[in-house]
Short mmCIF file of C-alpha atoms in Angstrom, two decimals:
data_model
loop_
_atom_site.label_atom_id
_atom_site.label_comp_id
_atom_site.label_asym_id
_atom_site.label_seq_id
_atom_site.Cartn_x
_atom_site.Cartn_y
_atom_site.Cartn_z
CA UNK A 501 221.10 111.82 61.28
CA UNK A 502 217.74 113.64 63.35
CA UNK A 503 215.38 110.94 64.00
CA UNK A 504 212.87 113.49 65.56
CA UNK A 505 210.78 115.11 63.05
CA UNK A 506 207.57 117.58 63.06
CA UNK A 507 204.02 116.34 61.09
CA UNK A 508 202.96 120.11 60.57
CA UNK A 509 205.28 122.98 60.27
CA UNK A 510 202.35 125.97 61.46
CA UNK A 511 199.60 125.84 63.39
CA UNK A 512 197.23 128.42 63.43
CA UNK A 513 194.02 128.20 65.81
CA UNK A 514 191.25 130.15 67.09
CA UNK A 515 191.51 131.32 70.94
CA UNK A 516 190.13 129.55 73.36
CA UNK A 517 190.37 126.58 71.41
CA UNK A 518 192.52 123.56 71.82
CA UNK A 519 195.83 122.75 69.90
CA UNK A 520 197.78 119.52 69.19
CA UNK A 521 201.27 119.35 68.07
CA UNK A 522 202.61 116.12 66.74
CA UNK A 523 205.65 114.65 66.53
CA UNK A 524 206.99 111.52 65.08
CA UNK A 525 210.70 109.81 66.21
CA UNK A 526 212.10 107.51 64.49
CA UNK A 527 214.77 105.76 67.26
CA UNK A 528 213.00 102.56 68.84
CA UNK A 529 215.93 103.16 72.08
CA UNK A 530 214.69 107.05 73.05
CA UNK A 531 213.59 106.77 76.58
CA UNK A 532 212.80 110.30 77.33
CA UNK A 533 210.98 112.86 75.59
CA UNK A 534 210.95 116.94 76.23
CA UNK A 535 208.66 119.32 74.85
CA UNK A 536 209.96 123.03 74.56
CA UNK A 537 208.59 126.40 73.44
CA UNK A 538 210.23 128.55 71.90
CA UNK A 539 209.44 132.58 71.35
CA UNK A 540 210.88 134.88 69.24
CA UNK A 541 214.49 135.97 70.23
CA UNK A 542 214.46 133.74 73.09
CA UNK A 543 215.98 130.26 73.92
CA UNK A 544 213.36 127.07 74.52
CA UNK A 545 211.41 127.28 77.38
CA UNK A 546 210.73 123.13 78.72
CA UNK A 547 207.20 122.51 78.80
CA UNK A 548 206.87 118.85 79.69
CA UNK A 549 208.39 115.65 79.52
CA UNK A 550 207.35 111.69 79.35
CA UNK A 551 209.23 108.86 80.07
CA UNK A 552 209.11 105.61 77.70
CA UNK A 553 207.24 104.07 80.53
CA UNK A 554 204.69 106.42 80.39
CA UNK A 555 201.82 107.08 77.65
CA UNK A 556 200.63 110.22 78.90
CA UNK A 557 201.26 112.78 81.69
CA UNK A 558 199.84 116.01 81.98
CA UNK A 559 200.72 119.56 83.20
CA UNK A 560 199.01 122.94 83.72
CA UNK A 561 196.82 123.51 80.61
CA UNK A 562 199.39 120.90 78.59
CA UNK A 563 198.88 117.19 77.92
CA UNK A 564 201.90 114.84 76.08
CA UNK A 565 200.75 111.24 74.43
CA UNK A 566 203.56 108.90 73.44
CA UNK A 567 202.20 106.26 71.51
CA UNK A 568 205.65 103.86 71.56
CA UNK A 569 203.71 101.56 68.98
CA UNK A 570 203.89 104.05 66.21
CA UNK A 571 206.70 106.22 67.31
CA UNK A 572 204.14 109.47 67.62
CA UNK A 573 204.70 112.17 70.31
CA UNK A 574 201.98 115.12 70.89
CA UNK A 575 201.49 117.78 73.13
CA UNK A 576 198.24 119.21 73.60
CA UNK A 577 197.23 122.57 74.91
CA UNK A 578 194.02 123.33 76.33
CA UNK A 579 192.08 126.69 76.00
CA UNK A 580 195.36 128.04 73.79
CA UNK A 581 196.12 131.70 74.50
CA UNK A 582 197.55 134.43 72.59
CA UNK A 583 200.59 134.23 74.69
CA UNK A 584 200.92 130.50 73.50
CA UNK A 585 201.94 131.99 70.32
CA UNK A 586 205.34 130.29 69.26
CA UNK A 587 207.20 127.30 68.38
CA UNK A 588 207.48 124.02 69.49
CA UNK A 589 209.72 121.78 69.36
CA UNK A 590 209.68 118.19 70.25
CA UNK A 591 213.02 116.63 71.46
CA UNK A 592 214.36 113.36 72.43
CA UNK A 593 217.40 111.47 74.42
CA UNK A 594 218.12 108.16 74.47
CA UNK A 595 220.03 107.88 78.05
CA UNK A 596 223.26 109.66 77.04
CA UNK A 597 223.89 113.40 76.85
CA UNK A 598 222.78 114.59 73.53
CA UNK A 599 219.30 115.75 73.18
CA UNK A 600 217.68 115.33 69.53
CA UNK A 601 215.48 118.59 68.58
CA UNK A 602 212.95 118.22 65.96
CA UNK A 603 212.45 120.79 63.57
CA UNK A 604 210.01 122.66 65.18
CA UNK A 605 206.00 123.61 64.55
CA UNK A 606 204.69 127.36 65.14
CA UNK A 607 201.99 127.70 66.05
CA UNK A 608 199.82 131.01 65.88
CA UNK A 609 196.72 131.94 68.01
CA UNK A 610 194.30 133.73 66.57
CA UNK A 611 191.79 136.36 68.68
CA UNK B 1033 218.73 132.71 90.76
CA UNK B 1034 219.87 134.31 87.67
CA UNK B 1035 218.92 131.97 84.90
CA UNK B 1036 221.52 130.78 82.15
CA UNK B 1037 223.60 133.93 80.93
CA UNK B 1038 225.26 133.98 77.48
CA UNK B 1039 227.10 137.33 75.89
CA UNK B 1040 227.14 138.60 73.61
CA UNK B 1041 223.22 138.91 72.51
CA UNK B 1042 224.51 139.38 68.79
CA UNK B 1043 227.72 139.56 67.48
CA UNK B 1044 228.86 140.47 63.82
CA UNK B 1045 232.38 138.94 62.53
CA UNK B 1046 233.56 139.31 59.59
CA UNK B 1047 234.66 136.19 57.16
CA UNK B 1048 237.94 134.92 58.76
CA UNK B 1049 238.01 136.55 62.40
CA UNK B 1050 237.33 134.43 65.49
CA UNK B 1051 233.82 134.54 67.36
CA UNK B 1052 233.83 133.86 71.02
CA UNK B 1053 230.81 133.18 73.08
CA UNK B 1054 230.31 133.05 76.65
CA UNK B 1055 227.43 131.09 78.82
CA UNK B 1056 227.38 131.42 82.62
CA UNK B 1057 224.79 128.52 84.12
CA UNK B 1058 222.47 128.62 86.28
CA UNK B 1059 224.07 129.03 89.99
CA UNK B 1060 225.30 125.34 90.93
CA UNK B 1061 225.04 123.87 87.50
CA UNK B 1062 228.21 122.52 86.30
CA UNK B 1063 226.61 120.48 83.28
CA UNK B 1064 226.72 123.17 79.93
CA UNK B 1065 225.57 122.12 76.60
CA UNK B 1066 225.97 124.14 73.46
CA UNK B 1067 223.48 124.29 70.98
CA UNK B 1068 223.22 125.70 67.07
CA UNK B 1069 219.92 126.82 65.64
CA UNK B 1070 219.58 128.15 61.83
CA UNK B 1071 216.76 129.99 60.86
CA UNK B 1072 213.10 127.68 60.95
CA UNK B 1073 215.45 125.20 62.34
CA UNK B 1074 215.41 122.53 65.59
CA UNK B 1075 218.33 123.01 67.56
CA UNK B 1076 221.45 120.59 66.91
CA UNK B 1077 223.56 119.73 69.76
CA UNK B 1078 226.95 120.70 69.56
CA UNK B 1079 228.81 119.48 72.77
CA UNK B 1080 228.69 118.67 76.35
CA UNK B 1081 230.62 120.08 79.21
CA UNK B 1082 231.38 119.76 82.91
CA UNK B 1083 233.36 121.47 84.83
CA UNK B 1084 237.06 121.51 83.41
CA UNK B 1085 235.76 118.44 80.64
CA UNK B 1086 234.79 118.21 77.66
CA UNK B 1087 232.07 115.35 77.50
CA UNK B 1088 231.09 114.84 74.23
CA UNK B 1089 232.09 116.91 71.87
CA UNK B 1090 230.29 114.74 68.77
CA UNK B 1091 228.23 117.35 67.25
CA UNK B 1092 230.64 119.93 67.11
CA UNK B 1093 232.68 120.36 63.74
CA UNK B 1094 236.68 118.99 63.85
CA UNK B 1095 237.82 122.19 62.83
CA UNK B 1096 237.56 125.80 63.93
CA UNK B 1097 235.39 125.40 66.81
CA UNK B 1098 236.60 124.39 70.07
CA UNK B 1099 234.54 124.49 73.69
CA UNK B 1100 235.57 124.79 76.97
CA UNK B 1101 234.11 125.53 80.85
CA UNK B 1102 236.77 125.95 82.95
CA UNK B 1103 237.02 125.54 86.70
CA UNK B 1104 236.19 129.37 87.23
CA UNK B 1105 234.62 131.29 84.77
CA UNK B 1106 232.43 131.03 81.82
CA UNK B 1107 231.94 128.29 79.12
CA UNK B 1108 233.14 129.56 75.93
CA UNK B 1109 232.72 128.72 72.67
CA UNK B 1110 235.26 129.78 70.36
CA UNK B 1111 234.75 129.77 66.22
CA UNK B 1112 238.19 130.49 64.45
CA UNK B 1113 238.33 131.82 61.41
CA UNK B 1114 234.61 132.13 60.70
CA UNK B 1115 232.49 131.65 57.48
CA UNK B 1116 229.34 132.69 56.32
CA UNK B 1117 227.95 129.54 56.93
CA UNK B 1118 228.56 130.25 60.43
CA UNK B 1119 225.62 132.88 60.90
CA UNK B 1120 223.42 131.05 63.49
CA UNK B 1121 222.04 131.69 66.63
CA UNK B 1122 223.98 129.57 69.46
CA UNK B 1123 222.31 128.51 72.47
CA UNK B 1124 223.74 127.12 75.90
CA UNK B 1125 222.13 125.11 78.31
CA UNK B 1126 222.57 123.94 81.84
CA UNK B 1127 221.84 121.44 84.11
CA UNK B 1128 222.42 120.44 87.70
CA UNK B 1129 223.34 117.20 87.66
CA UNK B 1130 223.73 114.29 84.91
CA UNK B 1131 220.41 112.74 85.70
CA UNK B 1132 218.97 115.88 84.63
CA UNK B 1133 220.75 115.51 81.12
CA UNK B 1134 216.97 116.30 80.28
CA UNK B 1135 215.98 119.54 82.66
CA UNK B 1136 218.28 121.57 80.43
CA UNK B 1137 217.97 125.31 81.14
CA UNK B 1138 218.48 127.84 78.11
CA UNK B 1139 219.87 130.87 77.58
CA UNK B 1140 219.13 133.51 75.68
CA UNK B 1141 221.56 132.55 72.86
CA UNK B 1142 223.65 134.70 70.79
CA UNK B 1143 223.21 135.55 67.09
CA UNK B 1144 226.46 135.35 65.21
CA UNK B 1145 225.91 137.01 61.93
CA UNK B 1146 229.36 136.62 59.79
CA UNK B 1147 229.38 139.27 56.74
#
């Protein structure tokens, strides 16, 4: 069965502000995590990814924390935009070729 | 580059006819991935392709769907015999090379709506 699952199902925050998205896994062996947005009509869009070796990396505007300990995965985005406005999905692999999706938070921006 | 292509956008079948959908990669990606999304759903792998193989097929039901990418052409993923059940939106991916198995490239997807 999924072993990736979603804490919060919507998000909604002010602009400007900053959001976190968490996710918890539930497979000790995933060694690579993804983070992909998702708008309306379209397919995911990656964000970022981690590596088990890793507890943090960060992009443009995006952050990802993997806390291995607890099995908790979260992407943070700084200053969130209007055009941020979407869903987000947090996936996993464990080496081989099929990618776990969770179920996906949305989040909405307000202005 | 022309990112991942898949056609149709949205196709409506009727219970019992056959639903094909085509995904071109990404110009010198030969690694496609199919994916099924239902409505406020994650995506759940369906199966894994190279170039005239079928990977791993383990997420794909035994019956009435079959995938292929052969060596020229489209990958195509074929529903026989559809059911309601079936209405989903279907996504492809691709990637350039199996250590990538995690840069996976979407498509657009295509919304199968079976009435």
């Amino acid at each position: 069965g999924e072993s990736v699952g979603l804490h919060l199902p919507t998000l909604s925050v002010q602009e400007g502000d900053n959001s976190i998205i968490n996710c918890a896994y539930s497979n000790s062996a995933s060694d690579y995590f993804i983070w992909y947005k998702q708008e309306s009509g379209k397919g995911p869009q990656f964000i970022i990814d981690i590596r088990s070796n890793m507890d943090k990396r960060q992009g443009q505007r995006v952050t990802v924390l993997l806390n291995k300990t607890v099995k908790h995965l979260s992407l943070q985005i700084a200053a969130t935009q209007p055009g941020d406005s979407a869903v987000y999905f947090c996936a996993e692999n464990t080496g081989g070729f099929k990618t776990i999706f969770g179920a996906g938070t949305r989040l909405f921006v307000k202005a | 580059n022309a990112g991942v292509m898949q056609n149709p956008r949205h196709l409506v079948r009727r219970r019992g006819q056959e639903a094909r959908l085509r995904c071109s990669p990404m110009k010198g990606h030969s690694h496609v991935y199919w994916y099924r999304q239902l409505p406020e759903e994650g995506l759940k792998f369906m199966v894994y392709l190279q170039k005239e193989n079928i990977i791993d097929e383990s997420g794909m039901p035994k019956e009435r769907f079959s995938a292929e990418f052969p060596k020229e052409g489209p990958s195509i993923l074929r529903i026989q015999q559809v059911v309601r059940g079936d209405s989903a939106a279907y996504f492809c991916a691709s990637s350039p090379k199996i250590e990538s198995v995690g840069e996976q490239y979407f498509g657009p997807g295509t919304r199968l709506t079976v009435t």
